[in-house]
mmCIF file of C-alpha atoms in Angstrom:
data_model
loop_
_atom_site.group_PDB
_atom_site.id
_atom_site.type_symbol
_atom_site.label_atom_id
_atom_site.label_comp_id
_atom_site.label_asym_id
_atom_site.label_seq_id
_atom_site.Cartn_x
_atom_site.Cartn_y
_atom_site.Cartn_z
ATOM 1 C CA UNK A 253 -0.147 -0.160 -0.152
ATOM 2 C CA UNK A 254 1.208 3.307 -0.582
ATOM 3 C CA UNK A 255 0.787 4.981 2.658
ATOM 4 C CA UNK A 256 3.142 2.693 3.931
ATOM 5 C CA UNK A 257 6.081 3.785 2.149
ATOM 6 C CA UNK A 258 5.302 7.708 3.920
ATOM 7 C CA UNK A 259 4.821 6.713 6.849
ATOM 8 C CA UNK A 260 7.783 7.426 9.561
ATOM 9 C CA UNK A 261 9.005 4.529 11.717
ATOM 10 C CA UNK A 262 8.986 7.535 14.490
ATOM 11 C CA UNK A 263 7.133 10.603 14.981
ATOM 12 C CA UNK A 264 8.475 12.942 17.801
ATOM 13 C CA UNK A 265 7.736 16.727 18.891
ATOM 14 C CA UNK A 266 11.144 17.346 17.977
ATOM 15 C CA UNK A 267 14.670 16.807 17.685
ATOM 16 C CA UNK A 268 15.720 16.835 20.874
ATOM 17 C CA UNK A 269 13.225 14.213 21.784
ATOM 18 C CA UNK A 270 15.555 11.483 20.065
ATOM 19 C CA UNK A 271 17.751 9.379 22.463
ATOM 20 C CA UNK A 272 19.994 9.891 19.715
ATOM 21 C CA UNK A 273 23.072 8.207 21.639
ATOM 22 C CA UNK A 274 20.527 4.882 22.369
ATOM 23 C CA UNK A 275 20.090 5.019 18.031
ATOM 24 C CA UNK A 276 23.924 4.870 18.230
ATOM 25 C CA UNK A 277 24.248 1.645 20.631
ATOM 26 C CA UNK A 278 22.034 0.187 18.005
ATOM 27 C CA UNK A 279 24.098 0.630 15.198
ATOM 28 C CA UNK A 280 23.328 3.663 12.936
ATOM 29 C CA UNK A 281 26.305 5.724 12.169
ATOM 30 C CA UNK A 282 24.442 8.434 9.679
ATOM 31 C CA UNK A 283 22.118 11.077 10.003
ATOM 32 C CA UNK A 284 21.109 13.118 7.306
ATOM 33 C CA UNK A 285 18.893 15.845 8.774
ATOM 34 C CA UNK A 286 16.713 18.042 6.534
ATOM 35 C CA UNK A 287 17.117 21.902 7.531
ATOM 36 C CA UNK A 288 14.077 24.397 6.982
ATOM 37 C CA UNK A 289 11.585 23.553 9.805
ATOM 38 C CA UNK A 290 14.211 20.924 11.282
ATOM 39 C CA UNK A 291 17.026 21.814 12.940
ATOM 40 C CA UNK A 292 15.539 25.811 11.944
ATOM 41 C CA UNK A 293 12.812 27.524 10.831
ATOM 42 C CA UNK A 294 12.347 28.028 7.265
ATOM 43 C CA UNK A 295 12.577 32.018 8.011
ATOM 44 C CA UNK A 296 14.854 32.308 10.742
ATOM 45 C CA UNK A 297 18.975 32.865 10.062
ATOM 46 C CA UNK A 298 20.138 32.226 13.614
ATOM 47 C CA UNK A 299 20.632 28.762 14.753
ATOM 48 C CA UNK A 300 20.292 29.155 18.290
ATOM 49 C CA UNK A 301 22.894 27.665 20.719
ATOM 50 C CA UNK A 302 20.794 24.627 22.309
ATOM 51 C CA UNK A 303 20.377 23.923 18.874
ATOM 52 C CA UNK A 304 24.378 24.448 17.873
ATOM 53 C CA UNK A 305 24.878 22.297 21.119
ATOM 54 C CA UNK A 306 23.144 19.104 20.236
ATOM 55 C CA UNK A 307 24.324 19.059 16.927
ATOM 56 C CA UNK A 308 27.713 19.179 18.390
ATOM 57 C CA UNK A 309 26.848 16.152 21.452
ATOM 58 C CA UNK A 310 25.365 14.352 18.084
ATOM 59 C CA UNK A 311 28.403 14.861 16.314
ATOM 60 C CA UNK A 312 30.457 13.492 19.762
ATOM 61 C CA UNK A 313 28.682 10.689 20.032
ATOM 62 C CA UNK A 314 30.598 9.287 16.687
ATOM 63 C CA UNK A 315 27.485 10.251 14.112
ATOM 64 C CA UNK A 316 28.279 11.170 10.889
ATOM 65 C CA UNK A 317 26.131 13.869 9.937
ATOM 66 C CA UNK A 318 24.640 15.471 6.240
ATOM 67 C CA UNK A 319 21.963 18.457 5.710
ATOM 68 C CA UNK A 320 20.094 18.002 3.160
ATOM 69 C CA UNK A 321 17.694 21.017 2.060
ATOM 70 C CA UNK A 322 15.509 21.376 -0.679
ATOM 71 C CA UNK A 323 15.857 25.260 0.076
ATOM 72 C CA UNK A 324 17.170 26.744 -3.194
ATOM 73 C CA UNK A 325 18.699 29.601 -1.561
ATOM 74 C CA UNK A 326 22.150 28.240 -1.654
ATOM 75 C CA UNK A 327 23.565 30.784 0.641
ATOM 76 C CA UNK A 328 20.972 29.835 3.083
ATOM 77 C CA UNK A 329 21.915 26.326 2.698
ATOM 78 C CA UNK A 330 25.891 26.796 3.091
ATOM 79 C CA UNK A 331 25.377 29.922 5.812
ATOM 80 C CA UNK A 332 24.006 26.878 8.309
ATOM 81 C CA UNK A 333 26.106 24.058 6.757
ATOM 82 C CA UNK A 334 29.560 26.658 7.760
ATOM 83 C CA UNK A 335 28.089 27.177 10.911
ATOM 84 C CA UNK A 336 27.316 23.755 12.326
ATOM 85 C CA UNK A 337 30.253 22.123 10.814
ATOM 86 C CA UNK A 338 28.724 20.031 8.659
ATOM 87 C CA UNK A 339 28.754 19.111 4.682
ATOM 88 C CA UNK A 340 25.422 20.127 3.028
ATOM 89 C CA UNK A 341 23.160 19.714 -0.476
ATOM 90 C CA UNK A 342 21.243 22.100 -0.901
ATOM 91 C CA UNK A 343 18.571 22.209 -4.116
ATOM 92 C CA UNK A 344 18.109 18.536 -3.232
ATOM 93 C CA UNK A 345 15.426 17.603 -5.160
ATOM 94 C CA UNK A 346 14.030 15.379 -2.266
ATOM 95 C CA UNK A 347 12.384 12.933 -2.705
ATOM 96 C CA UNK A 348 14.193 11.513 -5.607
ATOM 97 C CA UNK A 349 17.168 8.950 -4.295
ATOM 98 C CA UNK A 350 19.721 10.748 -6.073
ATOM 99 C CA UNK A 351 20.098 13.539 -3.205
ATOM 100 C CA UNK A 352 20.046 10.906 -0.767
ATOM 101 C CA UNK A 353 22.534 8.446 -1.895
ATOM 102 C CA UNK A 354 25.021 11.216 -2.182
ATOM 103 C CA UNK A 355 24.671 12.121 1.392
ATOM 104 C CA UNK A 356 25.180 8.319 1.938
ATOM 105 C CA UNK A 357 28.769 8.266 -0.122
ATOM 106 C CA UNK A 358 29.457 11.554 1.929
ATOM 107 C CA UNK A 359 29.226 9.941 5.506
ATOM 108 C CA UNK A 360 30.610 6.283 3.513
ATOM 109 C CA UNK A 361 27.472 5.189 5.118
ATOM 110 C CA UNK A 362 24.799 2.398 4.559
ATOM 111 C CA UNK A 363 20.988 3.080 4.852
ATOM 112 C CA UNK A 364 20.429 -0.052 6.727
ATOM 113 C CA UNK A 365 22.897 2.149 9.390
ATOM 114 C CA UNK A 366 21.743 5.702 8.272
ATOM 115 C CA UNK A 367 18.467 8.265 9.823
ATOM 116 C CA UNK A 368 16.631 10.699 7.824
ATOM 117 C CA UNK A 369 15.426 12.975 9.958
ATOM 118 C CA UNK A 370 13.025 15.787 8.690
ATOM 119 C CA UNK A 371 9.140 17.471 9.143
ATOM 120 C CA UNK A 372 7.512 16.592 5.180
ATOM 121 C CA UNK A 373 6.504 13.570 4.831
ATOM 122 C CA UNK A 374 6.964 13.774 0.573
ATOM 123 C CA UNK A 375 10.179 14.884 0.713
ATOM 124 C CA UNK A 376 12.003 13.696 3.967
ATOM 125 C CA UNK A 377 10.236 10.477 4.759
ATOM 126 C CA UNK A 378 8.705 9.030 1.316
ATOM 127 C CA UNK A 379 13.006 9.851 0.157
ATOM 128 C CA UNK A 380 14.154 8.314 3.230
ATOM 129 C CA UNK A 381 11.714 5.135 3.208
ATOM 130 C CA UNK A 382 12.567 4.693 -0.531
ATOM 131 C CA UNK A 383 16.103 3.610 0.070
ATOM 132 C CA UNK A 384 15.202 1.721 3.463
ATOM 133 C CA UNK A 385 16.268 4.340 6.126
ATOM 134 C CA UNK A 386 15.259 4.639 9.770
ATOM 135 C CA UNK A 387 12.805 7.320 9.107
ATOM 136 C CA UNK A 388 11.675 9.610 12.065
ATOM 137 C CA UNK A 389 9.218 12.708 11.294
ATOM 138 C CA UNK A 390 9.877 15.865 13.701
ATOM 139 C CA UNK A 391 7.009 18.302 14.517
ATOM 140 C CA UNK A 392 7.558 21.623 11.923
ATOM 141 C CA UNK A 393 9.266 24.064 13.967
ATOM 142 C CA UNK A 394 7.491 27.177 12.015
ATOM 143 C CA UNK A 395 3.782 26.332 11.975
ATOM 144 C CA UNK A 396 3.338 29.448 8.922
ATOM 145 C CA UNK A 397 4.305 28.829 5.977
ATOM 146 C CA UNK A 398 3.757 29.697 2.226
ATOM 147 C CA UNK A 399 0.022 29.500 1.504
ATOM 148 C CA UNK A 400 1.345 27.250 -1.330
ATOM 149 C CA UNK A 401 2.644 24.932 0.749
ATOM 150 C CA UNK A 402 0.025 24.562 3.588
ATOM 151 C CA UNK A 403 -2.217 24.591 1.394
ATOM 152 C CA UNK A 404 -1.099 21.645 -0.898
ATOM 153 C CA UNK A 405 1.301 19.313 0.833
ATOM 154 C CA UNK A 406 0.247 19.695 4.338
ATOM 155 C CA UNK A 407 -2.564 19.371 3.460
ATOM 156 C CA UNK A 408 -2.062 15.414 2.679
ATOM 157 C CA UNK A 409 0.212 15.335 4.663
ATOM 158 C CA UNK A 410 -1.790 16.162 8.271
ATOM 159 C CA UNK A 411 -4.295 14.051 6.711
ATOM 160 C CA UNK A 412 -1.884 11.092 6.823
ATOM 161 C CA UNK A 413 -0.897 11.828 10.162
ATOM 162 C CA UNK A 414 -3.598 11.987 11.341
ATOM 163 C CA UNK A 415 -5.085 8.518 10.229
ATOM 164 C CA UNK A 416 -2.081 6.832 11.609
ATOM 165 C CA UNK A 417 -2.480 9.084 14.810
ATOM 166 C CA UNK A 418 -6.341 7.712 14.763
ATOM 167 C CA UNK A 419 -5.309 4.073 13.725
ATOM 168 C CA UNK A 420 -3.146 3.802 16.744
ATOM 169 C CA UNK A 421 -0.473 3.295 13.232
ATOM 170 C CA UNK A 422 1.264 5.625 14.874
ATOM 171 C CA UNK A 423 2.336 7.038 17.820
ATOM 172 C CA UNK A 424 3.493 10.738 18.195
ATOM 173 C CA UNK A 425 6.037 11.116 21.340
ATOM 174 C CA UNK A 426 6.254 14.484 22.984
#
């Protein structure tokens, strides 16, 4: 069924609710992070200290990390890449597999040992699931989005989330 490939392995409120130490002990070694509305609100240009520290802690655990963003602004993607000292791929055209495969190449990991963390079902989660990665959906940091996203993509994604939650096929970890 189509919905299965769209469903994340986990659903959490924020990246701060993820036990990265536990995931490392389970054998995961790579993380593909979405940028906008996952690590930083889409309309912000600063990274808060709490997030900066979390990224450093994740790297110190031994994870390889890549930012994979559909943002068309290379300047924005490079800006955050520099701040977090992480490789980043902008204008990734997710859910296309090519960008996910490129991120795996950069990290030197396999799909089975890699996590995908993002706020979008139809890009981040679908792209990771297509390659067999462990996917974690987070709630978007900023609920205010461009009207086109709100009235198209988010409408579909919110419908799927409500459906999975109501059928107890997905549990949101706050």
